[in-house]
Short mmCIF file of C-alpha atoms and ligand atoms in Angstrom, two decimals:
data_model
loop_
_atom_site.label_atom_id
_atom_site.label_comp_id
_atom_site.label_asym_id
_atom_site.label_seq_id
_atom_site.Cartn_x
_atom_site.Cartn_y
_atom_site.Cartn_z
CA UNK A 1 0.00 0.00 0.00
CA UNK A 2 1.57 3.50 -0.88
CA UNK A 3 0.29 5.42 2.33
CA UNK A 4 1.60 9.18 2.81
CA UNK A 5 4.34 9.50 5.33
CA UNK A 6 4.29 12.75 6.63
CA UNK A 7 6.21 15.12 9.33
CA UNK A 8 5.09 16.17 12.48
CA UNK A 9 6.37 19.13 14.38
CA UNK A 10 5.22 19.63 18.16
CA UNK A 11 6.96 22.58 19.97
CA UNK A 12 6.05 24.69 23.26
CA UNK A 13 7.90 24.84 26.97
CA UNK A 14 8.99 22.42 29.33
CA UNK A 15 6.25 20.15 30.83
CA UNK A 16 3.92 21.12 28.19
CA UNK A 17 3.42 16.95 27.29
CA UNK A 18 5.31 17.03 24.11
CA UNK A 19 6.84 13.97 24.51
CA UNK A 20 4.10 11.85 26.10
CA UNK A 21 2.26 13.04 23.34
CA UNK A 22 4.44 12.80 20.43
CA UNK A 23 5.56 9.07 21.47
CA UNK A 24 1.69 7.64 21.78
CA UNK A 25 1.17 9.73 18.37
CA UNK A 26 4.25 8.36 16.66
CA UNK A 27 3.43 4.41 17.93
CA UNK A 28 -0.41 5.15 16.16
CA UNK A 29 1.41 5.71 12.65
CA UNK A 30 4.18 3.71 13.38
CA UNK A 31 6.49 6.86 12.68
CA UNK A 32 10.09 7.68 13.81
CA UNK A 33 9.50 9.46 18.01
CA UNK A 34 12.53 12.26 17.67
CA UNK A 35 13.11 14.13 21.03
CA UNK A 36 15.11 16.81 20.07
CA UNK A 37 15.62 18.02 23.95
CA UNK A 38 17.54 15.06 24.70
CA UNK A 39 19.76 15.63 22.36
CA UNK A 40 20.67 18.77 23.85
CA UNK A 41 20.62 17.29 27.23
CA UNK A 42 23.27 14.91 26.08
CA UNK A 43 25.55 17.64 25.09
CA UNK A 44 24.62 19.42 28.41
CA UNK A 45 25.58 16.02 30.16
CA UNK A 46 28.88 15.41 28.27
CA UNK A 47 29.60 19.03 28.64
CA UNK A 48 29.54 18.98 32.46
CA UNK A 49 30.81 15.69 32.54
CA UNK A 50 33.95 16.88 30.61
CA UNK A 51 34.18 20.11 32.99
CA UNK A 52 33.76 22.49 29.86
CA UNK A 53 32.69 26.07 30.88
CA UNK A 54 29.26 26.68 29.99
CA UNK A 55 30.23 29.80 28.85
CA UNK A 56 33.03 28.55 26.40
CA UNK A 57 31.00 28.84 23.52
CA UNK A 58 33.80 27.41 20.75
CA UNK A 59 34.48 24.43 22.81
CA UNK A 60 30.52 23.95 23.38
CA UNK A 61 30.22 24.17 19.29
CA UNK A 62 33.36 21.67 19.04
CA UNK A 63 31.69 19.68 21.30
CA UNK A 64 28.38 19.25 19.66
CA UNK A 65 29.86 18.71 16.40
CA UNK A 66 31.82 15.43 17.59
CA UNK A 67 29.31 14.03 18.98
CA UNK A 68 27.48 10.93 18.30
CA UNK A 69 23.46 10.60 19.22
CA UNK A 70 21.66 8.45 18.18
CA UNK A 71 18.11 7.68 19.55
CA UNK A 72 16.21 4.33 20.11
CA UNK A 73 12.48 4.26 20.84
CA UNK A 74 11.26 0.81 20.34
CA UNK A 75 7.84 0.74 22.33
CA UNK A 76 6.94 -3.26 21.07
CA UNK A 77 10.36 -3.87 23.27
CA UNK A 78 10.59 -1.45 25.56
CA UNK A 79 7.33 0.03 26.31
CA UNK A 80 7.26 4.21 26.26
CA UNK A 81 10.95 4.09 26.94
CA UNK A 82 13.09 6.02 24.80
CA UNK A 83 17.20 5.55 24.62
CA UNK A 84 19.74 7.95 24.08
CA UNK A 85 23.06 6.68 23.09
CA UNK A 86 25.36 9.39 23.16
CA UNK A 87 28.79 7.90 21.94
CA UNK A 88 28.06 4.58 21.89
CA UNK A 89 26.92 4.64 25.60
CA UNK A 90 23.40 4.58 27.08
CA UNK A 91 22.71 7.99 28.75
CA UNK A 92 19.30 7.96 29.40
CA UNK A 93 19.17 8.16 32.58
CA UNK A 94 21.80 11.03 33.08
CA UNK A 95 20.39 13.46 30.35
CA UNK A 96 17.36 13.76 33.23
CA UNK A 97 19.46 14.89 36.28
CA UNK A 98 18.20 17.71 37.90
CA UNK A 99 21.77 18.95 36.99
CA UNK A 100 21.67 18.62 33.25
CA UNK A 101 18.23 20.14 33.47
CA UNK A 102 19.25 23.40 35.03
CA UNK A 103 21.74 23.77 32.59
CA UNK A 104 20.55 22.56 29.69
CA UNK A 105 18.89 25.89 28.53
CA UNK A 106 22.40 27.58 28.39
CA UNK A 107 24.09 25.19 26.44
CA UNK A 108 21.36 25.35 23.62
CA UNK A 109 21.51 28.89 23.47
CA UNK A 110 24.71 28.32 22.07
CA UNK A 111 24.45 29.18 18.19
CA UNK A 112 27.19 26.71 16.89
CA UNK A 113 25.64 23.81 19.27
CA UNK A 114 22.13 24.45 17.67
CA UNK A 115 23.74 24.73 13.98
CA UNK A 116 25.35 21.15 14.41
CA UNK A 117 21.92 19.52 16.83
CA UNK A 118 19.40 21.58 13.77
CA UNK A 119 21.69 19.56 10.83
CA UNK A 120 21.05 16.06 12.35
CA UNK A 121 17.47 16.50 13.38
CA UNK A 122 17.15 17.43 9.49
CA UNK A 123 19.01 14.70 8.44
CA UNK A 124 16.89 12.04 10.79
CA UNK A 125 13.37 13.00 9.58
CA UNK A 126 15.00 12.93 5.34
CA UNK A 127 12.72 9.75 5.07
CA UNK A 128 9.49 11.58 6.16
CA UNK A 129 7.20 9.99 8.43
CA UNK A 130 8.51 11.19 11.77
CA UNK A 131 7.09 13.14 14.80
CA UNK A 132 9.65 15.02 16.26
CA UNK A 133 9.08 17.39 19.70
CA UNK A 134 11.34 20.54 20.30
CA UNK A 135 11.09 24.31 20.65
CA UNK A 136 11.92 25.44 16.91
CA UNK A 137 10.97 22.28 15.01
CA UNK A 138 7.53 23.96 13.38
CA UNK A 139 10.14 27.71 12.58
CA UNK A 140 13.18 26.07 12.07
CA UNK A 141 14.42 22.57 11.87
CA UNK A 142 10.77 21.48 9.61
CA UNK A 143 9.15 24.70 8.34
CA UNK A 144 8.11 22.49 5.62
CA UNK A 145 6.04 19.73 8.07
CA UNK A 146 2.88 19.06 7.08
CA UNK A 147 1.44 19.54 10.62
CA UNK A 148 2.81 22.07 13.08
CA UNK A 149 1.46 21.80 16.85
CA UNK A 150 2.29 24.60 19.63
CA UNK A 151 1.14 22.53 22.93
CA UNK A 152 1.01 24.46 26.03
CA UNK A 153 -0.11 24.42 29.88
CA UNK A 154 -0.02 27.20 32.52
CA UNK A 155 2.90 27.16 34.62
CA UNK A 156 1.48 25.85 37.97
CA UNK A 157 0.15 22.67 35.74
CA UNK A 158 3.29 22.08 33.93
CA UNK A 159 5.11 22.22 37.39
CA UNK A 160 2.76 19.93 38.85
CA UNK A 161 3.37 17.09 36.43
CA UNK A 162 7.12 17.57 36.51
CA UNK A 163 6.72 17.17 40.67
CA UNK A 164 4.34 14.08 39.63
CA UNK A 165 7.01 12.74 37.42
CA UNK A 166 9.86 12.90 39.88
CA UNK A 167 8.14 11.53 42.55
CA UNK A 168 7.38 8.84 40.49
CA UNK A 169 10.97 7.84 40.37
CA UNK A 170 11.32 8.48 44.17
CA UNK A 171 12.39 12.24 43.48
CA UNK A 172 11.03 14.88 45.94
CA UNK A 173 11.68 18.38 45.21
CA UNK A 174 9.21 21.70 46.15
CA UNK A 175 6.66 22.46 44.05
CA UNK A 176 7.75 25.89 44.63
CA UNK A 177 11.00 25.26 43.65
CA UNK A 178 10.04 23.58 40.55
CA UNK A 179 7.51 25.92 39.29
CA UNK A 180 10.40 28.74 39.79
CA UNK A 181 12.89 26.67 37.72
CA UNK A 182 10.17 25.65 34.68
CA UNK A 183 9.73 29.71 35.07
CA UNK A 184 13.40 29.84 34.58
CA UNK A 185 14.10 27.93 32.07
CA UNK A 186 10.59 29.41 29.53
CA UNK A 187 12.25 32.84 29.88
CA UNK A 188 15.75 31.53 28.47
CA UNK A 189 13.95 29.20 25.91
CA UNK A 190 12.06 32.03 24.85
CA UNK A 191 14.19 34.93 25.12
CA UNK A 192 17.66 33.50 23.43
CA UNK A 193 18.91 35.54 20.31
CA UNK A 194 18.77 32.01 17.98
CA UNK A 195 15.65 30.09 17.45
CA UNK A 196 13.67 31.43 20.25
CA UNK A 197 10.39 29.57 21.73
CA UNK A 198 7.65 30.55 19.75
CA UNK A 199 4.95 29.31 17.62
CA UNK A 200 5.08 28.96 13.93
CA UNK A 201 2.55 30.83 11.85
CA UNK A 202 0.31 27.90 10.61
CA UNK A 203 1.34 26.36 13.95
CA UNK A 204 -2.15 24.76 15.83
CA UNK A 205 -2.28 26.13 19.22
CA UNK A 206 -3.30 23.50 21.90
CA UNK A 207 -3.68 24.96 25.71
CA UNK A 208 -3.68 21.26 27.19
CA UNK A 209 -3.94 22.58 31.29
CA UNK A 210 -7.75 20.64 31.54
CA UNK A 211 -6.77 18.34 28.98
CA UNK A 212 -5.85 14.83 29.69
CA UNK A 213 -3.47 12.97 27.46
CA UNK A 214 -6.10 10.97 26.02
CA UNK A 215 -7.99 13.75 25.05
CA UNK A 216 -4.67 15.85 23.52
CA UNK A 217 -3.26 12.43 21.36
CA UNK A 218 -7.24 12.15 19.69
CA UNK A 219 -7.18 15.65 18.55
CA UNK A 220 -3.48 15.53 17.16
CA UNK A 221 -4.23 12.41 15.68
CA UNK A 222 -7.87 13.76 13.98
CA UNK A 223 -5.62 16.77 12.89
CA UNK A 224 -2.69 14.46 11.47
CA UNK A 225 -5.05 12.43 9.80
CA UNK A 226 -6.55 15.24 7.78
CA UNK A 227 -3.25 15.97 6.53
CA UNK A 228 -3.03 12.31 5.12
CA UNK A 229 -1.14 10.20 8.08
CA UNK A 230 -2.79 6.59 7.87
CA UNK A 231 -2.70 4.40 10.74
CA UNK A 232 -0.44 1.47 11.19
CA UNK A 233 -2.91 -1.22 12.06
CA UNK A 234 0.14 -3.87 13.34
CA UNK A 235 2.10 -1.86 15.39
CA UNK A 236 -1.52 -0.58 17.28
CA UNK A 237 -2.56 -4.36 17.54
CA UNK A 238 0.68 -5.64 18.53
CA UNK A 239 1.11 -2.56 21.09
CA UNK A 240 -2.53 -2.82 22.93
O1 LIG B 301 12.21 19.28 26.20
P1 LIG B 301 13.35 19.28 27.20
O2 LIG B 301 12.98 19.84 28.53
O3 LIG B 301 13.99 17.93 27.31
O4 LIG B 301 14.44 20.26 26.56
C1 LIG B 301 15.64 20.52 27.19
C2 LIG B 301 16.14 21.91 26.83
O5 LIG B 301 16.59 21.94 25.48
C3 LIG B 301 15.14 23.04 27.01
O6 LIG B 301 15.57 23.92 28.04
C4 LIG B 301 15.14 23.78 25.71
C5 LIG B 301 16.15 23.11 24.85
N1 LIG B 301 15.62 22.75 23.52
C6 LIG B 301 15.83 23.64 22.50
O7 LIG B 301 16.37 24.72 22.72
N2 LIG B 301 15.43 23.31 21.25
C7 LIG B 301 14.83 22.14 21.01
N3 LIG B 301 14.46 21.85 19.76
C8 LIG B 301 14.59 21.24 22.06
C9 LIG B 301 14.99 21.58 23.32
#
């Protein structure tokens, strides 16, 4: 069957639901899950782990433009799991640190680190048929995507479901604290000279604060499906 692959960009800040959304709508059309954040959280990661000044931004570029990611989501396998092998080594688990994540907005404000990271997202969605979650994808990486989605949340939600998250892994951290970090970190996002946070013009604008996940991954999916994505009927079988 010749079905239409196409490209799916989903921007908008941190704990908006991209990826929990982009993964369940990715598994529905059996597409290619692309996280671009963890790709700069594993230059954030090497970065610190290498003891290179944030602020060094020609080492930072040199850095990212060695570097080897490569990203694995396999949900028949693995379940929603996504891996990150950053030179041959699984860093999954590291690229979420509370560490990498309070640095990771500096680092990608970095214009030769987004030139190399904005080259190799392009490069992994060639094929078509990808959903790929970010904070330029729609403006910058795929202008061209055939469906452009700008998710968002208010702050106090998007805090609440990062504090839901890391308890889940036996994390506790103040809400408080949290909500002032996610506050943080959508000021740098969206106030950096290069590829700012913002939403591209034909960009569909979803506030998802009352929305549960269910109810965001039907409506992406009705509005992917009018741009001609067709379901892949063995990976949903196999999956549920
Ligand atoms: O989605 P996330 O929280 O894992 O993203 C980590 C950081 O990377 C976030 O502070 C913004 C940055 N980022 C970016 O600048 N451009 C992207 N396409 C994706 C993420």
């Amino acid at each position: 069957m010749n079905s239409k692959k196409i490209s799916i960009a989903i921007d908008g800040p941190a704990g908006s639901g991209k990826s929990t959304i982009a993964k369940e709508v990715a598994l529905k059309f059996g597409y290619t899950y692309i996280d671009t954040g963890a790709m700069y959280r594993a230059i954030t990661f090497k970065a610190l782990r290498e003891n290179i000044c944030l602020t060094d931004e020609q080492q930072l570029t040199q850095l990212a433009n060695h570097i080897s990611i490569v990203l694995v989501y396999e949900p028949l396998i693995d379940g929603t799991q996504l891996h990150v092998i950053m030179d041959g080594s699984d860093v999954s688990e590291e690229i979420r640190s509370i560490e990498v994540t309070n640095n990771v907005s500096v680092v990608a404000a970095v214009s030769g680190v987004r030139e190399a990271m904005v080259l190799l997202q392009q490069k992994m969605a060639l094929t078509g048929g990808v959903v790929m979650d970010g904070r330029d994808i729609g403006t910058v990486v795929l202008p061209q995507a055939e469906l452009k989605i700008f998710l968002t949340a208010s702050v106090t939600e998007r805090s609440k479901r990062r504090w839901l998250e890391l308890k889940e892994k036996g994390i506790m951290v103040e809400l408080q604290e949290l909500e002032e970090q996610i506050r943080q970190r959508d000021y740098l996002d969206s106030h950096r000279e290069i590829s700012p946070l913002c939403q591209a013009k034909q960009a569909i604008l979803l506030d998802t604060t009352s929305l549960t996940i269910d109810q965001v991954v039907t409506k992406v999916i009705e509005l992917a499906c009018t741009k001609g994505a067709q379901f892949d009927n063995y990976l949903m079988n196999k999956y549920r």
